[in-house]
Tab-separated table of C-alpha atoms in Angstrom:
chain	number	residue	atom	x	y	z
A	5	MET	CA	-69.645	34.837	13.501
A	6	GLN	CA	-68.101	32.311	11.284
A	7	THR	CA	-64.796	30.534	12.177
A	8	PRO	CA	-62.444	30.041	9.197
A	9	LEU	CA	-62.923	26.343	9.958
A	10	GLN	CA	-66.718	26.765	9.423
A	11	TRP	CA	-66.455	28.476	6.228
A	12	ASN	CA	-64.038	26.037	4.814
A	13	VAL	CA	-65.990	23.098	5.450
A	14	LEU	CA	-69.457	25.144	3.761
A	15	ILE	CA	-66.843	26.008	0.671
A	16	ILE	CA	-65.983	22.239	0.523
A	17	ILE	CA	-69.523	21.136	0.745
A	18	LEU	CA	-70.549	23.874	-1.849
A	19	THR	CA	-68.348	22.505	-4.082
A	20	LEU	CA	-68.690	19.020	-3.817
A	21	LEU	CA	-72.937	19.986	-4.738
A	22	MET	CA	-71.918	21.624	-7.844
A	23	LEU	CA	-69.690	18.912	-8.769
A	24	VAL	CA	-72.570	16.234	-8.084
A	25	ARG	CA	-74.924	18.551	-9.963
A	26	THR	CA	-73.111	19.047	-12.979
A	27	ARG	CA	-70.512	16.878	-13.909
A	28	LYS	CA	-68.661	16.241	-17.419
A	29	LEU	CA	-69.818	13.355	-19.330
A	30	THR	CA	-67.098	10.963	-19.659
A	31	MET	CA	-68.371	8.116	-21.906
A	32	GLU	CA	-66.169	5.607	-23.550
A	33	GLU	CA	-67.295	3.994	-26.380
A	34	GLY	CA	-68.569	0.810	-25.924
A	35	ALA	CA	-69.552	1.568	-22.470
A	36	CYS	CA	-72.496	1.215	-20.771
A	37	PRO	CA	-74.881	3.834	-20.163
A	38	MET	CA	-74.609	5.791	-17.019
A	39	ARG	CA	-78.085	5.198	-14.700
A	40	ASP	CA	-80.127	8.034	-12.849
A	41	VAL	CA	-78.663	10.857	-14.758
A	42	SER	CA	-79.731	12.630	-17.993
A	43	CYS	CA	-78.238	15.176	-20.436
A	44	ALA	CA	-78.551	18.506	-18.780
A	45	ASP	CA	-77.463	20.781	-21.830
A	46	GLY	CA	-80.637	22.516	-22.646
A	47	HIS	CA	-82.881	21.748	-26.003
A	48	GLU	CA	-80.489	23.415	-28.277
A	49	ASN	CA	-78.476	20.114	-28.868
A	50	VAL	CA	-81.702	17.724	-28.983
A	51	VAL	CA	-80.990	16.303	-32.667
A	52	SER	CA	-84.144	13.775	-31.639
A	53	VAL	CA	-87.156	12.689	-29.616
A	54	LEU	CA	-88.250	9.343	-30.654
A	55	PHE	CA	-91.449	8.169	-28.041
A	56	SER	CA	-92.142	4.375	-27.034
A	57	VAL	CA	-88.922	3.270	-26.801
A	58	ASP	CA	-88.333	-0.181	-24.920
A	59	ALA	CA	-84.828	-0.470	-23.918
A	60	ALA	CA	-81.715	2.006	-23.858
A	61	GLN	CA	-80.280	-0.445	-26.239
A	62	ALA	CA	-82.566	0.379	-28.917
A	63	CYS	CA	-82.256	3.834	-27.905
A	64	HIS	CA	-78.273	4.266	-28.282
A	65	GLU	CA	-78.836	1.944	-31.615
A	66	GLU	CA	-80.782	5.167	-32.823
A	67	CYS	CA	-77.900	7.498	-31.767
A	68	GLU	CA	-75.655	5.313	-33.752
A	69	ALA	CA	-77.677	5.487	-37.176
A	70	ASN	CA	-78.225	9.252	-36.784
A	71	ALA	CA	-75.122	10.825	-37.783
A	72	ASP	CA	-75.549	13.984	-35.988
A	73	CYS	CA	-76.312	12.107	-32.465
A	74	THR	CA	-73.343	11.895	-30.241
A	75	ASP	CA	-75.049	11.199	-27.250
A	76	PHE	CA	-78.386	10.092	-25.804
A	77	THR	CA	-80.649	9.930	-22.817
A	78	TRP	CA	-83.240	7.051	-22.629
A	79	HIS	CA	-86.104	7.814	-19.877
A	80	SER	CA	-87.727	4.388	-18.841
A	81	PRO	CA	-91.272	3.314	-17.803
A	82	ALA	CA	-89.960	4.648	-14.533
A	83	ALA	CA	-88.611	7.898	-15.337
A	84	GLU	CA	-90.685	10.829	-13.917
A	85	VAL	CA	-90.824	12.817	-17.123
A	86	PHE	CA	-91.160	11.489	-20.682
A	87	PRO	CA	-91.633	7.840	-20.065
A	88	SER	CA	-90.355	5.163	-22.637
A	89	SER	CA	-89.101	8.376	-24.612
A	90	CYS	CA	-85.177	8.681	-26.325
A	91	PHE	CA	-83.634	11.664	-26.788
A	92	LEU	CA	-80.806	12.097	-29.325
A	93	PHE	CA	-78.136	15.090	-28.604
A	94	SER	CA	-75.212	16.437	-30.963
A	95	SER	CA	-72.946	16.850	-27.683
A	96	CYS	CA	-73.495	16.543	-24.064
A	97	VAL	CA	-71.169	17.893	-21.232
A	98	ASN	CA	-73.326	18.496	-18.618
A	99	LEU	CA	-75.550	15.675	-16.390
A	100	GLU	CA	-77.978	15.626	-13.861
A	101	PRO	CA	-79.740	13.585	-11.385
A	102	SER	CA	-82.715	11.937	-13.021
A	103	TYR	CA	-84.503	9.283	-11.468
A	104	GLY	CA	-84.939	6.430	-14.120
A	105	CYS	CA	-83.132	7.408	-16.865
A	106	PHE	CA	-79.674	6.346	-18.833
A	107	THR	CA	-77.410	8.530	-20.771
A	108	GLY	CA	-74.808	6.960	-22.576
A	109	GLY	CA	-72.680	7.828	-26.026
């Protein structure tokens, strides 16, 4: 049987894990992209996907040039999926850990 203290510790750990897994995107205009995270809102918010994009700055510039884009995720050559690609989003509320990705707005 679990003691009340053990239950409280378990609840705190689970809450922290949930916060790390999905957190609200808070990018100030002009701020640097966040490293090792990608937008996790699903495909319905994808405005465009570009391949052979060499840098996060280039991906950011593509987002700025697209009136429907508010956020982007650039997958670096080291990314586990879609290396050197740029995803443009109409919105991004949830983030997930993703090695080699940079996300900003």
